[in-house]
Amino acid sequence: MTAHRAAAEIVAEAAVEVLPQAIDAQTVTGQPVAEPVPVPVDIAGDAAPEAAGPGRQPRLTREQDNRPRAPKRDLDGWVLLDKPVGITSTQAVSVVKRIFGAKKAGHAGTLDPLASGCLPIAFGEATKTVPYVMDGRKTYRFTVRFGVETDTDDAEGKAVATSDLRPSDAEILDALPAFRGEVMQVPPAYSALKIGGERAYDLAREGEEVVLEARPVSIFRIDLVERPDADHAVLEAECGKGTYVRAIARDLGRMLGARGHVCALRRASVGPFLEERLVPLDELRERAEAGEEALMDALDPVAVALEEIPQLSVTPPDAHRLRCGQSVILRGRDAPIMEGHAAIRCQGALIAIGDVEGGEIFPHRVFNWAKREAKAPRRSGQ
């Protein structure tokens, strides 16, 4: 099966899922909103023009759609999806949500249709940890195509500048230090950033001039890992939140006088979620066919998302106060001296996420395990 055919089948599968779940759909940040009724989608993930003429089938409303719906369940945990090329992140979430029969789902960071790799999908109470995952470092492996700069800074865009120059390995290596550390980066015109309340990519598609200000981003590491030929260079970068890999390719091409854009992109990790733990869609389907136990073995506990923030332990009385939204003062000689985010546990169980300020814990997210009846994930503890 070709990659395009596989992507088309996934898109169709996702479209079937969206309509029955329009009311309880979740945003990418895990907050409940109504999801729009699906429109026709091509294999690149963009909305396709609606068919015209007598051959077009009318779209069913929720009331008219009498197809049987699988029962949904409360489910808590993370699925570390290896997203294939050719579908959007929202489509991928819809398919995985249906495989597990989960009521509530979201994801920790959008991947473009042309990108593959790590797409952490949160179910239930795990959606409360999404912002902490998105704040983590991300690792990308991407291929820069020299000679052409596009308006989208990737292979989908139109050429806006060309060059016959091709940099040597040494020239690329000499240029990379300028991209390490905290640097100022101008986001791509085709990005989700807002200008006057409008998405930049919407304005760009309408032909308006998009002017975005440079902003600081953190690039902890960027290396040349492969040089397949003179036209291409494979790089790997470890970045902080808000970094655009497409902008790195664009700026590197300009610096070298060769122009450039991203022609392949894979996200290897997001925060604590690493590439070796990713599960392809086909494997999830096979697990679902094998039975409940095999499928649940692909579900990681909620607490995995919080491995990179400090952990605090409190007494049962203090745990009760935190569950009620009240702050708790850290007392005693052994009370930790710290500030910032923390995962709070009581007798080993995760009960809340909060901030520690001046020796006091202020809960921001409280977990409602008592209301859950979902099957426990493969790792011990919540």
GROMACS .gro file of C-alpha atoms in nm:
model
  382
    1MET     CA    1   0.000   0.000   0.000
    2THR     CA    2   0.141   0.339  -0.098
    3ALA     CA    3   0.187   0.613   0.161
    4HIS     CA    4  -0.068   0.835  -0.019
    5ARG     CA    5  -0.328   0.558  -0.028
    6ALA     CA    6  -0.272   0.480   0.340
    7ALA     CA    7  -0.305   0.847   0.429
    8ALA     CA    8  -0.625   0.876   0.229
    9GLU     CA    9  -0.776   0.580   0.415
   10ILE     CA   10  -0.683   0.734   0.751
   11VAL     CA   11  -0.839   1.067   0.649
   12ALA     CA   12  -1.161   0.890   0.552
   13GLU     CA   13  -1.156   0.700   0.882
   14ALA     CA   14  -1.107   1.022   1.076
   15ALA     CA   15  -1.392   1.193   0.890
   16VAL     CA   16  -1.631   0.915   0.990
   17GLU     CA   17  -1.530   0.968   1.353
   18VAL     CA   18  -1.570   1.347   1.365
   19LEU     CA   19  -1.948   1.372   1.305
   20PRO     CA   20  -2.066   1.132   1.578
   21GLN     CA   21  -1.831   1.296   1.826
   22ALA     CA   22  -1.891   1.660   1.736
   23ILE     CA   23  -2.043   1.746   2.073
   24ASP     CA   24  -1.778   1.595   2.300
   25ALA     CA   25  -1.473   1.664   2.083
   26GLN     CA   26  -1.169   1.820   2.245
   27THR     CA   27  -0.925   2.084   2.128
   28VAL     CA   28  -0.555   2.015   2.091
   29THR     CA   29  -0.502   2.152   2.439
   30GLY     CA   30  -0.751   1.914   2.590
   31GLN     CA   31  -1.023   2.174   2.654
   32PRO     CA   32  -1.377   2.074   2.551
   33VAL     CA   33  -1.522   2.257   2.252
   34ALA     CA   34  -1.759   2.169   1.973
   35GLU     CA   35  -1.564   2.033   1.678
   36PRO     CA   36  -1.679   2.146   1.333
   37VAL     CA   37  -1.855   1.912   1.096
   38PRO     CA   38  -1.591   1.765   0.864
   39VAL     CA   39  -1.535   1.893   0.512
   40PRO     CA   40  -1.385   1.689   0.228
   41VAL     CA   41  -1.012   1.648   0.286
   42ASP     CA   42  -0.738   1.563   0.040
   43ILE     CA   43  -0.437   1.350   0.128
   44ALA     CA   44  -0.232   1.658   0.214
   45GLY     CA   45  -0.476   1.743   0.491
   46ASP     CA   46  -0.609   2.067   0.343
   47ALA     CA   47  -0.978   2.128   0.295
   48ALA     CA   48  -1.075   2.026  -0.058
   49PRO     CA   49  -1.329   2.219  -0.266
   50GLU     CA   50  -1.680   2.088  -0.214
   51ALA     CA   51  -1.819   1.886  -0.502
   52ALA     CA   52  -2.074   2.061  -0.720
   53GLY     CA   53  -2.359   1.931  -0.932
   54PRO     CA   54  -2.613   1.655  -0.902
   55GLY     CA   55  -2.356   1.389  -0.814
   56ARG     CA   56  -2.274   1.543  -0.479
   57GLN     CA   57  -2.410   1.360  -0.173
   58PRO     CA   58  -2.580   1.582   0.089
   59ARG     CA   59  -2.409   1.594   0.427
   60LEU     CA   60  -2.600   1.428   0.711
   61THR     CA   61  -2.676   1.620   1.027
   62ARG     CA   62  -2.620   1.457   1.365
   63GLU     CA   63  -2.995   1.392   1.392
   64GLN     CA   64  -3.008   1.233   1.044
   65ASP     CA   65  -2.703   1.013   1.095
   66ASN     CA   66  -2.840   0.680   1.220
   67ARG     CA   67  -2.517   0.483   1.198
   68PRO     CA   68  -2.448   0.272   1.508
   69ARG     CA   69  -2.206   0.434   1.750
   70ALA     CA   70  -1.965   0.243   1.965
   71PRO     CA   71  -2.004   0.317   2.337
   72LYS     CA   72  -1.751   0.567   2.474
   73ARG     CA   73  -1.574   0.529   2.806
   74ASP     CA   74  -1.378   0.728   3.059
   75LEU     CA   75  -1.014   0.652   2.993
   76ASP     CA   76  -0.706   0.817   3.143
   77GLY     CA   77  -0.354   0.801   3.002
   78TRP     CA   78  -0.125   0.874   2.710
   79VAL     CA   79  -0.083   0.710   2.372
   80LEU     CA   80   0.248   0.796   2.204
   81LEU     CA   81   0.148   0.788   1.839
   82ASP     CA   82   0.397   0.769   1.554
   83LYS     CA   83   0.197   0.994   1.322
   84PRO     CA   84   0.228   0.905   0.954
   85VAL     CA   85   0.283   1.161   0.679
   86GLY     CA   86  -0.029   1.280   0.498
   87ILE     CA   87  -0.281   1.344   0.778
   88THR     CA   88  -0.338   1.628   1.020
   89SER     CA   89  -0.289   1.594   1.394
   90THR     CA   90  -0.664   1.635   1.451
   91GLN     CA   91  -0.741   1.351   1.211
   92ALA     CA   92  -0.488   1.129   1.386
   93VAL     CA   93  -0.644   1.203   1.725
   94SER     CA   94  -0.991   1.117   1.590
   95VAL     CA   95  -0.875   0.777   1.467
   96VAL     CA   96  -0.691   0.687   1.789
   97LYS     CA   97  -0.980   0.811   2.001
   98ARG     CA   98  -1.216   0.578   1.816
   99ILE     CA   99  -0.980   0.280   1.843
  100PHE     CA  100  -0.976   0.318   2.223
  101GLY     CA  101  -1.339   0.426   2.253
  102ALA     CA  102  -1.235   0.722   2.467
  103LYS     CA  103  -1.475   1.002   2.560
  104LYS     CA  104  -1.218   1.279   2.584
  105ALA     CA  105  -0.893   1.327   2.394
  106GLY     CA  106  -0.641   1.595   2.298
  107HIS     CA  107  -0.281   1.615   2.181
  108ALA     CA  108   0.038   1.785   2.295
  109GLY     CA  109   0.158   1.984   1.997
  110THR     CA  110   0.047   1.999   1.633
  111LEU     CA  111   0.240   1.823   1.358
  112ASP     CA  112   0.189   1.942   0.999
  113PRO     CA  113   0.047   1.688   0.749
  114LEU     CA  114   0.390   1.657   0.584
  115ALA     CA  115   0.554   1.576   0.919
  116SER     CA  116   0.574   1.239   1.092
  117GLY     CA  117   0.673   1.121   1.436
  118CYS     CA  118   0.590   1.189   1.799
  119LEU     CA  119   0.229   1.297   1.856
  120PRO     CA  120   0.142   1.243   2.225
  121ILE     CA  121  -0.234   1.187   2.259
  122ALA     CA  122  -0.397   1.244   2.598
  123PHE     CA  123  -0.713   1.072   2.721
  124GLY     CA  124  -0.934   1.190   3.006
  125GLU     CA  125  -0.745   1.323   3.307
  126ALA     CA  126  -0.422   1.325   3.104
  127THR     CA  127  -0.551   1.629   2.914
  128LYS     CA  128  -0.484   1.829   3.232
  129THR     CA  129  -0.111   1.763   3.186
  130VAL     CA  130  -0.095   1.871   2.818
  131PRO     CA  131   0.042   2.224   2.888
  132TYR     CA  132   0.333   2.079   3.088
  133VAL     CA  133   0.426   1.845   2.804
  134MET     CA  134   0.408   2.126   2.549
  135ASP     CA  135   0.646   2.332   2.762
  136GLY     CA  136   0.908   2.056   2.732
  137ARG     CA  137   1.192   2.029   2.483
  138LYS     CA  138   1.125   1.884   2.139
  139THR     CA  139   1.367   1.705   1.907
  140TYR     CA  140   1.327   1.728   1.529
  141ARG     CA  141   1.508   1.555   1.244
  142PHE     CA  142   1.458   1.744   0.919
  143THR     CA  143   1.590   1.768   0.565
  144VAL     CA  144   1.674   2.104   0.411
  145ARG     CA  145   1.643   2.132   0.034
  146PHE     CA  146   1.887   2.394  -0.092
  147GLY     CA  147   1.831   2.606  -0.402
  148VAL     CA  148   1.467   2.706  -0.346
  149GLU     CA  149   1.295   2.917  -0.079
  150THR     CA  150   0.916   2.889  -0.066
  151ASP     CA  151   0.644   3.112   0.076
  152THR     CA  152   0.551   2.844   0.332
  153ASP     CA  153   0.914   2.745   0.402
  154ASP     CA  154   0.825   2.384   0.320
  155ALA     CA  155   0.770   2.171   0.010
  156GLU     CA  156   0.402   2.266  -0.021
  157GLY     CA  157   0.467   2.633  -0.094
  158LYS     CA  158   0.542   2.834  -0.406
  159ALA     CA  159   0.900   2.928  -0.490
  160VAL     CA  160   0.981   3.287  -0.397
  161ALA     CA  161   1.362   3.281  -0.442
  162THR     CA  162   1.618   3.048  -0.599
  163SER     CA  163   1.995   3.006  -0.597
  164ASP     CA  164   2.251   2.802  -0.787
  165LEU     CA  165   2.486   2.796  -0.488
  166ARG     CA  166   2.523   2.476  -0.288
  167PRO     CA  167   2.703   2.493   0.048
  168SER     CA  168   2.978   2.253   0.148
  169ASP     CA  169   2.961   2.048   0.467
  170ALA     CA  170   3.218   2.278   0.623
  171GLU     CA  171   3.012   2.589   0.538
  172ILE     CA  172   2.702   2.436   0.697
  173LEU     CA  173   2.895   2.340   1.011
  174ASP     CA  174   3.040   2.691   1.035
  175ALA     CA  175   2.689   2.843   1.012
  176LEU     CA  176   2.517   2.625   1.275
  177PRO     CA  177   2.659   2.795   1.588
  178ALA     CA  178   2.455   3.105   1.499
  179PHE     CA  179   2.140   2.899   1.558
  180ARG     CA  180   2.235   2.762   1.901
  181GLY     CA  181   2.123   2.918   2.230
  182GLU     CA  182   1.856   3.183   2.267
  183VAL     CA  183   1.813   3.339   1.924
  184MET     CA  184   1.570   3.577   1.760
  185GLN     CA  185   1.350   3.403   1.503
  186VAL     CA  186   1.088   3.540   1.263
  187PRO     CA  187   0.805   3.283   1.242
  188PRO     CA  188   0.690   3.166   0.897
  189ALA     CA  189   0.413   3.370   0.735
  190TYR     CA  190   0.213   3.048   0.716
  191SER     CA  191   0.185   2.989   1.090
  192ALA     CA  192  -0.094   2.975   1.348
  193LEU     CA  193   0.014   3.297   1.518
  194LYS     CA  194  -0.251   3.567   1.530
  195ILE     CA  195  -0.234   3.915   1.380
  196GLY     CA  196  -0.520   4.138   1.485
  197GLY     CA  197  -0.724   3.835   1.584
  198GLU     CA  198  -0.666   3.652   1.254
  199ARG     CA  199  -0.442   3.351   1.196
  200ALA     CA  200  -0.132   3.443   0.996
  201TYR     CA  201  -0.184   3.152   0.756
  202ASP     CA  202  -0.540   3.267   0.680
  203LEU     CA  203  -0.414   3.615   0.592
  204ALA     CA  204  -0.133   3.471   0.380
  205ARG     CA  205  -0.372   3.246   0.188
  206GLU     CA  206  -0.590   3.548   0.114
  207GLY     CA  207  -0.291   3.719  -0.045
  208GLU     CA  208  -0.235   3.975   0.230
  209GLU     CA  209   0.115   4.072   0.333
  210VAL     CA  210   0.205   3.904   0.662
  211VAL     CA  211   0.459   4.080   0.881
  212LEU     CA  212   0.560   3.896   1.198
  213GLU     CA  213   0.806   4.030   1.453
  214ALA     CA  214   1.114   3.832   1.552
  215ARG     CA  215   1.082   3.667   1.890
  216PRO     CA  216   1.324   3.481   2.117
  217VAL     CA  217   1.336   3.102   2.093
  218SER     CA  218   1.569   2.846   2.249
  219ILE     CA  219   1.765   2.598   2.037
  220PHE     CA  220   1.965   2.378   2.272
  221ARG     CA  221   2.130   2.169   2.004
  222ILE     CA  222   2.149   2.162   1.623
  223ASP     CA  223   2.374   1.923   1.430
  224LEU     CA  224   2.441   1.814   1.073
  225VAL     CA  225   2.375   1.438   1.077
  226GLU     CA  226   2.375   1.347   0.707
  227ARG     CA  227   2.448   1.491   0.363
  228PRO     CA  228   2.277   1.272   0.101
  229ASP     CA  229   2.379   1.499  -0.188
  230ALA     CA  230   2.465   1.861  -0.269
  231ASP     CA  231   2.097   1.964  -0.272
  232HIS     CA  232   2.006   1.821   0.067
  233ALA     CA  233   2.125   1.826   0.428
  234VAL     CA  234   1.973   1.634   0.718
  235LEU     CA  235   1.982   1.821   1.050
  236GLU     CA  236   1.871   1.738   1.402
  237ALA     CA  237   1.765   2.009   1.646
  238GLU     CA  238   1.653   2.010   2.008
  239CYS     CA  239   1.430   2.313   2.060
  240GLY     CA  240   1.220   2.490   2.317
  241LYS     CA  241   0.856   2.588   2.290
  242GLY     CA  242   0.762   2.810   1.995
  243THR     CA  243   1.059   2.726   1.771
  244TYR     CA  244   0.979   2.683   1.400
  245VAL     CA  245   1.200   2.432   1.220
  246ARG     CA  246   1.082   2.574   0.888
  247ALA     CA  247   1.226   2.910   0.992
  248ILE     CA  248   1.560   2.744   1.074
  249ALA     CA  249   1.576   2.600   0.721
  250ARG     CA  250   1.480   2.934   0.567
  251ASP     CA  251   1.734   3.134   0.768
  252LEU     CA  252   2.013   2.879   0.715
  253GLY     CA  253   1.956   2.893   0.340
  254ARG     CA  254   1.969   3.271   0.343
  255MET     CA  255   2.282   3.279   0.558
  256LEU     CA  256   2.461   3.044   0.317
  257GLY     CA  257   2.336   3.228   0.008
  258ALA     CA  258   2.180   2.902  -0.111
  259ARG     CA  259   1.815   2.957  -0.013
  260GLY     CA  260   1.628   2.659   0.128
  261HIS     CA  261   1.315   2.500   0.268
  262VAL     CA  262   1.215   2.192   0.469
  263CYS     CA  263   1.130   1.897   0.246
  264ALA     CA  264   1.102   1.630   0.518
  265LEU     CA  265   1.035   1.659   0.891
  266ARG     CA  266   1.010   1.410   1.176
  267ARG     CA  267   0.957   1.490   1.542
  268ALA     CA  268   1.158   1.243   1.747
  269SER     CA  269   1.055   1.347   2.099
  270VAL     CA  270   0.831   1.577   2.302
  271GLY     CA  271   0.928   1.637   2.665
  272PRO     CA  272   0.956   1.297   2.837
  273PHE     CA  273   0.809   1.111   2.537
  274LEU     CA  274   1.090   0.952   2.333
  275GLU     CA  275   1.101   0.808   1.982
  276GLU     CA  276   1.168   0.448   2.089
  277ARG     CA  277   0.829   0.438   2.266
  278LEU     CA  278   0.620   0.551   1.968
  279VAL     CA  279   0.341   0.325   1.839
  280PRO     CA  280   0.229   0.331   1.472
  281LEU     CA  281  -0.141   0.344   1.384
  282ASP     CA  282  -0.132  -0.001   1.225
  283GLU     CA  283   0.003  -0.148   1.548
  284LEU     CA  284  -0.278   0.013   1.748
  285ARG     CA  285  -0.532  -0.143   1.512
  286GLU     CA  286  -0.365  -0.483   1.549
  287ARG     CA  287  -0.370  -0.449   1.927
  288ALA     CA  288  -0.740  -0.361   1.919
  289GLU     CA  289  -0.812  -0.673   1.715
  290ALA     CA  290  -0.604  -0.885   1.955
  291GLY     CA  291  -0.813  -0.776   2.253
  292GLU     CA  292  -0.849  -0.530   2.538
  293GLU     CA  293  -0.534  -0.635   2.723
  294ALA     CA  294  -0.311  -0.585   2.419
  295LEU     CA  295  -0.466  -0.244   2.348
  296MET     CA  296  -0.435  -0.120   2.707
  297ASP     CA  297  -0.069  -0.218   2.705
  298ALA     CA  298  -0.015   0.073   2.462
  299LEU     CA  299  -0.155   0.320   2.717
  300ASP     CA  300   0.092   0.503   2.943
  301PRO     CA  301  -0.010   0.644   3.282
  302VAL     CA  302  -0.101   1.010   3.322
  303ALA     CA  303   0.199   1.073   3.549
  304VAL     CA  304   0.450   0.992   3.272
  305ALA     CA  305   0.389   1.343   3.137
  306LEU     CA  306   0.511   1.494   3.464
  307GLU     CA  307   0.842   1.311   3.497
  308GLU     CA  308   1.040   1.626   3.422
  309ILE     CA  309   0.887   1.846   3.696
  310PRO     CA  310   0.954   1.817   4.073
  311GLN     CA  311   0.746   1.571   4.276
  312LEU     CA  312   0.608   1.654   4.621
  313SER     CA  313   0.440   1.431   4.879
  314VAL     CA  314   0.168   1.554   5.117
  315THR     CA  315  -0.034   1.405   5.401
  316PRO     CA  316  -0.395   1.285   5.352
  317PRO     CA  317  -0.541   1.595   5.527
  318ASP     CA  318  -0.337   1.824   5.303
  319ALA     CA  319  -0.437   1.615   5.000
  320HIS     CA  320  -0.802   1.674   5.088
  321ARG     CA  321  -0.745   2.051   5.103
  322LEU     CA  322  -0.572   2.049   4.764
  323ARG     CA  323  -0.856   1.845   4.610
  324CYS     CA  324  -1.093   2.113   4.734
  325GLY     CA  325  -0.886   2.381   4.559
  326GLN     CA  326  -0.731   2.517   4.880
  327SER     CA  327  -0.364   2.598   4.923
  328VAL     CA  328  -0.136   2.405   5.161
  329ILE     CA  329   0.165   2.532   5.357
  330LEU     CA  330   0.479   2.317   5.350
  331ARG     CA  331   0.579   2.258   5.713
  332GLY     CA  332   0.854   2.083   5.905
  333ARG     CA  333   1.231   2.053   5.888
  334ASP     CA  334   1.210   1.827   5.584
  335ALA     CA  335   0.986   2.057   5.383
  336PRO     CA  336   1.139   2.111   5.036
  337ILE     CA  337   1.275   2.453   4.947
  338MET     CA  338   1.165   2.517   4.592
  339GLU     CA  339   0.958   2.738   4.363
  340GLY     CA  340   0.758   2.665   4.049
  341HIS     CA  341   0.557   2.375   3.907
  342ALA     CA  342   0.526   2.050   4.102
  343ALA     CA  343   0.336   1.723   4.080
  344ILE     CA  344   0.175   1.650   4.417
  345ARG     CA  345   0.123   1.296   4.546
  346CYS     CA  346  -0.037   1.143   4.852
  347GLN     CA  347   0.062   0.790   4.951
  348GLY     CA  348   0.205   0.738   4.604
  349ALA     CA  349  -0.105   0.851   4.410
  350LEU     CA  350  -0.098   1.161   4.190
  351ILE     CA  351  -0.359   1.408   4.319
  352ALA     CA  352  -0.278   1.749   4.170
  353ILE     CA  353  -0.044   1.976   3.978
  354GLY     CA  354   0.035   2.309   4.138
  355ASP     CA  355   0.279   2.590   4.188
  356VAL     CA  356   0.496   2.633   4.496
  357GLU     CA  357   0.542   2.994   4.604
  358GLY     CA  358   0.684   3.111   4.936
  359GLY     CA  359   0.658   2.767   5.093
  360GLU     CA  360   0.292   2.724   4.994
  361ILE     CA  361   0.135   2.491   4.734
  362PHE     CA  362  -0.137   2.640   4.513
  363PRO     CA  363  -0.325   2.369   4.315
  364HIS     CA  364  -0.389   2.441   3.946
  365ARG     CA  365  -0.512   2.102   3.822
  366VAL     CA  366  -0.679   1.843   4.046
  367PHE     CA  367  -0.724   1.482   3.933
  368ASN     CA  368  -1.058   1.308   3.980
  369TRP     CA  369  -0.955   0.943   4.001
  370ALA     CA  370  -1.248   0.851   4.225
  371LYS     CA  371  -1.487   0.907   3.936
  372ARG     CA  372  -1.297   0.680   3.700
  373GLU     CA  373  -1.364   0.318   3.620
  374ALA     CA  374  -1.120   0.281   3.330
  375LYS     CA  375  -0.879  -0.009   3.309
  376ALA     CA  376  -0.541   0.067   3.467
  377PRO     CA  377  -0.252   0.143   3.227
  378ARG     CA  378   0.045  -0.087   3.194
  379ARG     CA  379   0.270   0.100   3.438
  380SER     CA  380   0.203   0.099   3.808
  381GLY     CA  381   0.056   0.413   3.966
  382GLN     CA  382  -0.136   0.699   3.812
   0.00000   0.00000   0.00000
